[in-house]
Amino acid sequence: MSAASSYGLDRMPDIEPSVAALVLSPGEALRPDAHCPRPQCRLTDDHIVRGYNTAARMGRIGNSMSHLILALSQTLQASDVDPSVRDLSDASLQAFGFMTRELGRLMSSLTLARRQIWLAQSPLLEAYRRALRTLPVVPGELFGPAAQQALERSLQVTQAREQFSSLRRGQPGRLRPPAAAAVPLAVPRPFSRPLSRLDAGLAASTIKVYVAAISAQHNRVDGVTVGSHTLVTRFLKGAQRLRPPLRNPVPRWDLPLVLGALSRPPFEPLQDLGLDVLSMKTAFLLAIASARRVSELHALSVHGECLIWHPGDTGVTLRPNPSFLSKTFSTAFVNQPLTLAAFSPSSQERGPGQDGAPLCPVRALRRYLQLTAGIRRSDSLFVCHTGPRRGHALSKQRLSRWIVGAIELSYSSGGVPVPPHVRSHSTRGVAASWVALRGVPLSDICAAASWSSPCTFARFYSFNVVPHHPVASAVLPTPLQCP
């Protein structure tokens, strides 16, 4: 029979990992041929398995014999033979039918016996065992998919009874689940890691990263990936409700304060700056003027085909390395150029000794390229200026540190306490929020920041920048420059 397994005539089905984990360790429960841990139970379980397999073979043989007798009966009906011979073949066919029915009952009894052996070793309460014993026998499965649902229903009933009993005893306080309410289920190994991370206090979004990594490397469980398993999806929903994401609606640092500091010493005059301060200022101005990710700024190149100065020093166009793949892999954002226009400051904005607008990213970029030309050993825009890797490409972590360093130095130079937990990625949200307040269309903001939908900006990057600056006067020298 080609489909013998679907009729339960292949062999004794393996015990499901969700039930085997009640008795075995998570690693052993995932094995397809899980064995009972106790020697005597294992010996009995092996005998039952061998008996079931023998009955399954007999069932397949009986099925084949029934087909042969049926074919013989049809042949006899087409020929002129004695009627008693046809009656004999029909009786033989009925006898094989009765034998097949009894074999089915035998295999069902062996399945129930194996269930009892495994449940007797589990730490479940009798109510849980009774619920699993009464499950209908499904061909090709030992307990079937209804086992987990039966356990959950039994758990809910127990919790309701315990809570109702506490109310009747005059304890109207907060209903807490009883100690026995925790299902004594030992979860399989791939599920235990996310559970331990939740107990360790990690956020739900961080646990999702663990689940994605486990799902990519681990074998399938119950025919599906770990991330798609019912237990995991329910667990992630519960973790999301227990620890909802908290996002501060106000940015941790003040953009007008930082921009004001960038127009004064120690960030000006630009011609007197060393590479350390100039690098921080250039990285911050590019980040705040483009709302790009650090990885996208890190991929910018100074190659002749990637760095193009506009005529008359009116701006510059930067392109990333052609091999760079953005986080949002979309044809609309692949190798998206960064175009910056030079600022034209008024006489009041230009301080003594300044050769241009102090907040112009094009001016800072030109000066940075001049100072790094003698040490440059890489086509990457940002290079190390100290240490053994002097002149080589900068790492993304160090570039992030430059952006954060510019913010911290702006605060400390003005005698203002440095805000804690400043992140370089916050420049995307701060820049987009300010230009949105200035009236820039959301479509232009999304195009510049590589967001496919305004919902991304509204959910994750939008800040309330009004409280400290109600009128939001012309603090930014120019709106966010879009490609």
XYZ file of C-alpha atoms in Angstrom:
483
model
C 0.000 0.000 0.000
C 1.496 3.292 -1.107
C -0.490 5.261 1.515
C -0.149 2.802 4.386
C 0.972 5.518 6.825
C -2.266 7.488 6.352
C -4.265 4.422 7.437
C -2.007 3.571 10.376
C -0.736 0.436 8.606
C 2.857 1.598 8.278
C 4.274 1.256 11.802
C 3.639 2.508 15.321
C 3.553 6.324 15.109
C 6.174 8.329 17.012
C 5.180 10.164 20.145
C 4.636 13.879 19.627
C 7.386 16.150 21.037
C 4.865 18.192 23.023
C 3.828 15.052 24.954
C 7.253 13.410 25.029
C 8.628 16.561 26.668
C 6.458 15.751 29.691
C 8.733 12.806 30.424
C 12.021 13.385 28.600
C 14.497 16.219 28.388
C 13.879 18.737 25.575
C 16.716 17.326 23.497
C 15.499 13.733 23.786
C 11.879 14.705 23.154
C 12.728 15.961 19.661
C 14.156 12.612 18.552
C 11.874 10.721 16.136
C 12.395 7.440 18.041
C 12.008 8.688 21.592
C 12.257 5.957 24.243
C 10.905 5.822 27.767
C 13.477 6.792 30.414
C 12.601 3.975 32.854
C 14.052 0.568 31.853
C 10.919 -1.458 32.640
C 8.625 1.002 30.879
C 10.995 1.091 27.939
C 10.925 -2.708 27.652
C 7.122 -2.761 27.761
C 6.945 0.083 25.269
C 9.253 -1.759 22.871
C 7.087 -4.901 23.054
C 3.977 -2.870 22.305
C 5.683 -1.215 19.348
C 6.791 -4.552 17.939
C 3.292 -5.973 18.377
C 1.755 -2.994 16.602
C 4.236 -3.261 13.742
C 3.438 -6.979 13.334
C -0.272 -6.214 13.262
C 0.358 -3.488 10.694
C 2.189 -5.950 8.452
C -0.658 -8.427 8.827
C -3.088 -5.677 7.885
C -1.153 -4.912 4.715
C -0.999 -8.619 3.837
C -4.725 -8.995 4.526
C -5.425 -6.003 2.331
C -3.445 -7.545 -0.502
C -5.194 -10.906 -0.070
C -8.579 -9.162 -0.121
C -7.710 -7.540 -3.451
C -6.614 -10.896 -4.846
C -9.802 -12.644 -3.703
C -11.885 -9.785 -5.076
C -10.177 -10.127 -8.445
C -10.727 -13.910 -8.329
C -14.408 -13.402 -7.492
C -14.852 -11.073 -10.455
C -13.167 -13.618 -12.720
C -15.424 -16.401 -11.473
C -18.518 -14.295 -12.045
C -17.515 -13.764 -15.672
C -17.079 -17.499 -16.278
C -19.408 -20.477 -16.037
C -18.444 -22.097 -12.753
C -20.402 -23.790 -10.051
C -22.282 -21.245 -7.851
C -20.836 -22.836 -4.745
C -17.361 -21.772 -5.853
C -18.514 -18.144 -6.135
C -20.133 -18.386 -2.717
C -16.865 -19.720 -1.335
C -14.909 -16.755 -2.706
C -17.464 -14.301 -1.285
C -17.238 -15.960 2.122
C -13.441 -15.754 1.994
C -13.685 -12.025 1.198
C -16.013 -11.497 4.174
C -13.642 -13.456 6.431
C -10.730 -11.209 5.455
C -12.942 -8.186 6.152
C -13.691 -9.462 9.672
C -9.987 -10.161 10.222
C -9.084 -6.624 9.137
C -11.643 -5.156 11.543
C -10.227 -7.146 14.451
C -6.694 -6.132 13.491
C -7.831 -2.521 13.608
C -9.210 -3.014 17.111
C -5.960 -4.687 18.160
C -3.858 -1.806 16.827
C -6.152 0.702 18.515
C -5.747 -1.129 21.830
C -1.974 -1.161 21.417
C -2.031 2.587 20.725
C -4.052 3.206 23.907
C -1.670 0.974 25.863
C 1.327 2.974 24.656
C -0.455 6.181 25.581
C -0.967 4.887 29.091
C 2.714 3.954 29.443
C 3.835 7.473 28.568
C 1.160 9.230 30.621
C 1.940 7.095 33.676
C 5.481 8.504 33.695
C 4.405 12.132 33.294
C 3.998 14.544 36.243
C 0.510 15.533 35.063
C -2.505 15.600 37.312
C -5.078 12.880 36.843
C -7.453 15.308 35.128
C -4.825 15.989 32.469
C -4.127 12.283 31.995
C -7.815 11.532 31.675
C -8.204 14.214 29.003
C -5.354 12.751 26.978
C -6.507 9.146 27.407
C -9.956 9.923 26.081
C -8.729 11.486 22.861
C -9.953 9.629 19.746
C -7.417 7.444 17.998
C -6.237 9.038 14.763
C -4.572 6.731 12.179
C -0.860 7.435 11.898
C -0.680 9.484 15.136
C -0.219 8.532 18.769
C -1.964 11.435 20.504
C -2.773 13.694 17.566
C -2.912 17.505 17.350
C -5.781 17.623 19.870
C -3.401 16.764 22.738
C -2.166 20.330 23.223
C -5.697 21.716 22.987
C -6.917 19.225 25.585
C -4.164 20.279 27.975
C -4.997 23.943 27.496
C -8.711 23.344 28.112
C -7.944 21.359 31.256
C -5.680 24.139 32.457
C -8.361 26.772 31.918
C -10.923 24.702 33.833
C -8.521 24.230 36.729
C -7.736 27.937 36.888
C -11.428 28.851 36.856
C -12.182 26.385 39.641
C -9.326 27.608 41.798
C -10.262 31.248 41.332
C -13.933 30.530 42.082
C -12.913 28.643 45.225
C -10.810 31.595 46.390
C -13.812 33.880 45.960
C -16.045 31.561 47.963
C -13.456 31.481 50.758
C -13.813 35.256 51.042
C -10.626 36.263 49.246
C -11.823 38.891 46.775
C -8.330 40.203 46.231
C -6.442 39.989 42.972
C -7.032 36.606 41.451
C -3.703 34.981 40.982
C -3.332 31.656 39.205
C -2.652 28.782 41.613
C 0.738 27.170 41.757
C -0.623 24.038 40.128
C -2.021 26.071 37.259
C 1.313 26.234 35.541
C 1.228 23.467 32.986
C 4.023 21.056 33.829
C 5.028 20.897 30.210
C 8.729 20.720 29.489
C 9.047 22.678 26.288
C 11.258 21.420 23.456
C 14.738 22.837 23.305
C 14.162 25.468 20.560
C 11.291 26.925 22.646
C 13.198 27.109 25.918
C 15.585 29.859 24.801
C 12.891 32.525 24.148
C 11.219 31.634 27.448
C 14.459 32.134 29.360
C 15.036 35.461 27.609
C 11.590 36.669 28.707
C 12.415 35.724 32.292
C 15.672 37.646 31.942
C 13.701 40.847 31.297
C 14.303 41.319 27.571
C 11.791 43.184 25.442
C 9.399 41.381 23.123
C 11.134 42.778 20.037
C 14.473 41.377 21.234
C 12.920 37.968 21.839
C 11.615 38.012 18.263
C 15.216 38.322 17.082
C 16.126 35.211 19.102
C 13.173 33.345 17.578
C 14.168 34.370 14.050
C 17.736 33.156 14.589
C 16.566 29.826 16.043
C 14.023 29.371 13.258
C 16.687 29.920 10.600
C 19.045 27.268 12.000
C 16.813 24.709 13.707
C 14.976 21.797 12.144
C 11.212 21.903 11.756
C 9.030 21.027 14.732
C 5.714 19.293 14.061
C 6.185 19.975 10.359
C 6.564 23.762 10.643
C 9.398 26.142 11.408
C 10.007 27.217 14.986
C 8.861 30.766 14.274
C 5.570 29.511 12.768
C 4.789 27.015 15.514
C 1.545 27.647 17.381
C 3.265 27.645 20.770
C 5.802 30.241 19.634
C 3.289 32.587 18.010
C 1.081 32.513 21.111
C 4.102 33.078 23.320
C 5.219 36.112 21.288
C 1.728 37.616 21.461
C 1.740 37.169 25.228
C 5.212 38.672 25.536
C 4.053 41.668 23.494
C 1.166 42.200 25.902
C 3.278 41.683 29.015
C 5.996 44.057 27.818
C 4.506 46.499 25.317
C 7.080 48.678 23.549
C 7.603 51.994 25.283
C 8.795 54.871 23.125
C 9.628 58.319 24.432
C 7.628 60.828 22.344
C 10.216 63.553 23.030
C 13.788 63.214 21.686
C 16.544 62.759 24.236
C 18.606 65.605 22.854
C 17.765 69.089 21.560
C 18.582 69.715 17.901
C 18.602 73.572 18.104
C 21.041 73.368 21.005
C 23.396 71.116 19.041
C 23.157 73.231 15.896
C 23.887 76.334 17.909
C 26.979 74.694 19.403
C 28.187 73.601 15.958
C 28.295 77.284 14.958
C 30.663 78.175 17.797
C 33.972 76.935 19.179
C 35.147 74.213 19.504
C 33.499 73.478 16.117
C 34.464 76.801 14.522
C 36.402 78.272 12.809
C 36.532 75.326 10.456
C 40.049 76.036 9.140
C 41.526 75.620 12.638
C 39.841 72.323 13.511
C 41.711 69.082 13.922
C 40.579 65.879 12.280
C 38.940 64.569 15.447
C 36.459 67.435 15.884
C 36.059 67.950 12.124
C 35.192 64.277 11.653
C 32.469 64.444 14.298
C 30.987 67.626 12.855
C 30.998 66.310 9.282
C 29.423 62.994 10.258
C 26.684 64.702 12.285
C 25.832 67.261 9.603
C 25.568 64.572 6.929
C 23.389 62.457 9.199
C 21.043 65.282 10.165
C 20.829 66.718 6.637
C 20.081 63.375 4.968
C 18.235 61.352 7.642
C 20.183 58.337 6.403
C 21.101 55.284 8.421
C 24.636 54.944 9.717
C 25.122 51.963 7.414
C 24.152 54.106 4.410
C 26.540 56.896 5.432
C 29.247 54.309 6.002
C 28.789 53.003 2.435
C 29.387 56.413 0.791
C 32.438 56.485 -1.454
C 34.854 59.156 -2.719
C 35.513 57.327 -5.962
C 35.386 59.532 -9.030
C 32.068 58.031 -10.127
C 30.524 58.255 -6.658
C 31.547 61.787 -5.619
C 30.408 64.553 -7.970
C 30.780 68.250 -7.118
C 28.212 70.578 -8.611
C 29.402 73.518 -10.740
C 30.225 76.653 -8.807
C 30.471 74.789 -5.483
C 26.681 74.813 -5.236
C 26.449 71.287 -3.878
C 27.626 67.704 -4.064
C 26.183 64.303 -4.978
C 27.385 61.222 -3.114
C 26.719 57.622 -4.075
C 27.285 54.473 -2.028
C 29.585 51.671 -2.992
C 27.833 49.648 -5.768
C 28.178 46.473 -3.685
C 26.283 47.978 -0.755
C 22.887 46.464 0.090
C 20.565 48.629 2.119
C 18.490 47.348 5.007
C 15.312 47.976 3.008
C 16.098 46.073 -0.171
C 13.806 47.771 -2.657
C 14.381 48.818 -6.234
C 13.316 52.330 -5.274
C 16.128 52.661 -2.729
C 18.986 50.628 -4.241
C 22.127 52.782 -4.541
C 20.094 55.897 -3.870
C 22.310 58.989 -4.291
C 22.630 61.642 -1.615
C 22.402 65.176 -3.010
C 23.326 68.112 -0.766
C 23.057 71.785 -1.649
C 25.497 74.333 -0.268
C 24.117 76.942 2.124
C 24.346 80.649 1.311
C 24.465 82.432 4.680
C 23.649 86.068 5.219
C 26.206 88.483 6.632
C 24.653 88.141 10.088
C 25.067 84.339 10.088
C 28.703 84.439 8.987
C 31.001 84.884 11.964
C 34.519 86.245 12.010
C 37.004 84.030 10.238
C 34.293 81.857 8.675
C 34.341 81.135 4.967
C 30.714 79.985 4.720
C 27.664 78.913 6.662
C 28.809 77.102 9.825
C 26.095 74.463 9.435
C 26.668 73.749 5.757
C 27.382 70.002 5.294
C 28.978 70.656 1.874
C 31.481 73.064 3.433
C 32.356 70.605 6.216
C 32.641 67.730 3.737
C 35.019 69.664 1.477
C 37.278 70.535 4.389
C 37.197 66.943 5.660
C 38.269 65.586 2.266
C 41.115 68.107 2.121
C 42.533 67.033 5.496
C 42.183 63.300 4.811
C 43.615 63.371 1.278
C 47.179 62.841 2.536
C 46.369 59.821 4.723
C 43.562 58.205 2.705
C 44.086 54.553 1.759
C 40.475 53.681 0.999
C 37.669 54.943 -1.230
C 35.305 55.007 1.736
C 34.175 58.500 2.636
C 35.002 58.213 6.329
C 38.438 56.878 7.267
C 40.326 56.392 10.513
C 42.579 59.315 11.421
C 44.493 57.697 14.300
C 45.870 54.321 15.279
C 47.257 51.459 13.208
C 44.318 51.675 10.762
C 44.998 55.319 9.946
C 43.682 56.080 6.472
C 41.680 52.852 6.182
C 37.900 52.579 6.063
C 36.101 53.430 9.277
C 33.827 50.899 10.956
C 30.116 51.557 11.340
C 30.447 51.426 15.125
C 33.095 54.156 15.125
C 31.007 56.281 12.748
C 28.085 55.993 15.178
C 30.410 57.072 17.941
C 31.422 60.175 15.966
C 27.776 61.252 15.605
C 27.062 60.694 19.295
C 30.341 62.439 20.164
C 29.268 65.559 18.278
C 26.062 65.701 20.332
C 27.856 65.136 23.620
C 30.566 67.706 22.848
C 27.878 70.249 21.906
C 26.284 69.848 25.326
C 29.507 69.795 27.346
C 30.984 72.814 25.541
C 27.958 74.871 26.549
C 28.044 73.737 30.159
C 24.804 71.722 29.781
C 24.562 68.194 31.254
C 24.951 65.543 28.591
C 21.688 63.581 28.087
C 21.966 59.846 28.767
C 21.478 57.031 26.267
C 21.983 59.075 23.098
C 21.917 56.933 19.965
C 23.180 57.848 16.508
C 20.061 56.336 14.931
C 17.969 59.047 16.611
C 19.178 61.578 14.040
C 16.764 60.062 11.507
C 13.720 60.662 13.657
C 14.819 64.079 14.896
C 15.613 65.388 11.400
C 12.394 64.015 9.897
C 10.267 65.357 12.765
C 11.689 68.889 12.446
C 11.242 69.127 8.690
C 7.719 67.694 8.990
C 6.994 70.506 11.443
C 8.363 72.975 8.902
C 5.833 71.760 6.310
C 7.882 69.407 4.121
C 5.543 66.836 2.478
C 5.656 63.360 3.973
C 6.301 61.874 0.545
C 9.564 63.834 0.280
C 10.586 62.845 3.805
C 9.947 59.158 3.103
C 11.883 59.331 -0.165
C 14.892 60.902 1.551
C 14.874 58.492 4.502
C 14.153 55.359 2.387
C 10.776 54.702 4.007
C 8.213 52.993 1.825
C 5.243 54.366 3.747
C 4.500 57.365 5.995
C 3.254 54.841 8.563
C 6.865 53.874 9.254
C 7.698 57.463 10.135
C 4.548 57.885 12.239
C 5.029 54.661 14.216
C 8.767 54.577 14.865
C 10.443 57.899 14.083
C 8.009 60.740 14.735
C 8.989 62.915 17.734
C 7.150 65.755 19.416
C 9.645 68.596 18.945
C 7.156 71.347 19.828
C 7.267 71.493 23.680
C 10.583 73.313 23.953
C 10.088 75.319 20.762
C 6.370 76.115 20.382
C 6.663 78.233 17.289
C 9.393 76.137 15.718
C 11.000 79.169 14.206
C 13.618 78.924 11.501
C 16.079 76.902 13.530
C 17.065 74.571 10.772
C 19.041 76.369 8.085
C 17.196 74.496 5.332
C 14.628 71.729 5.008
C 15.711 68.140 4.685
C 17.375 67.763 1.320
C 15.735 65.080 -0.741
C 17.282 63.363 -3.741
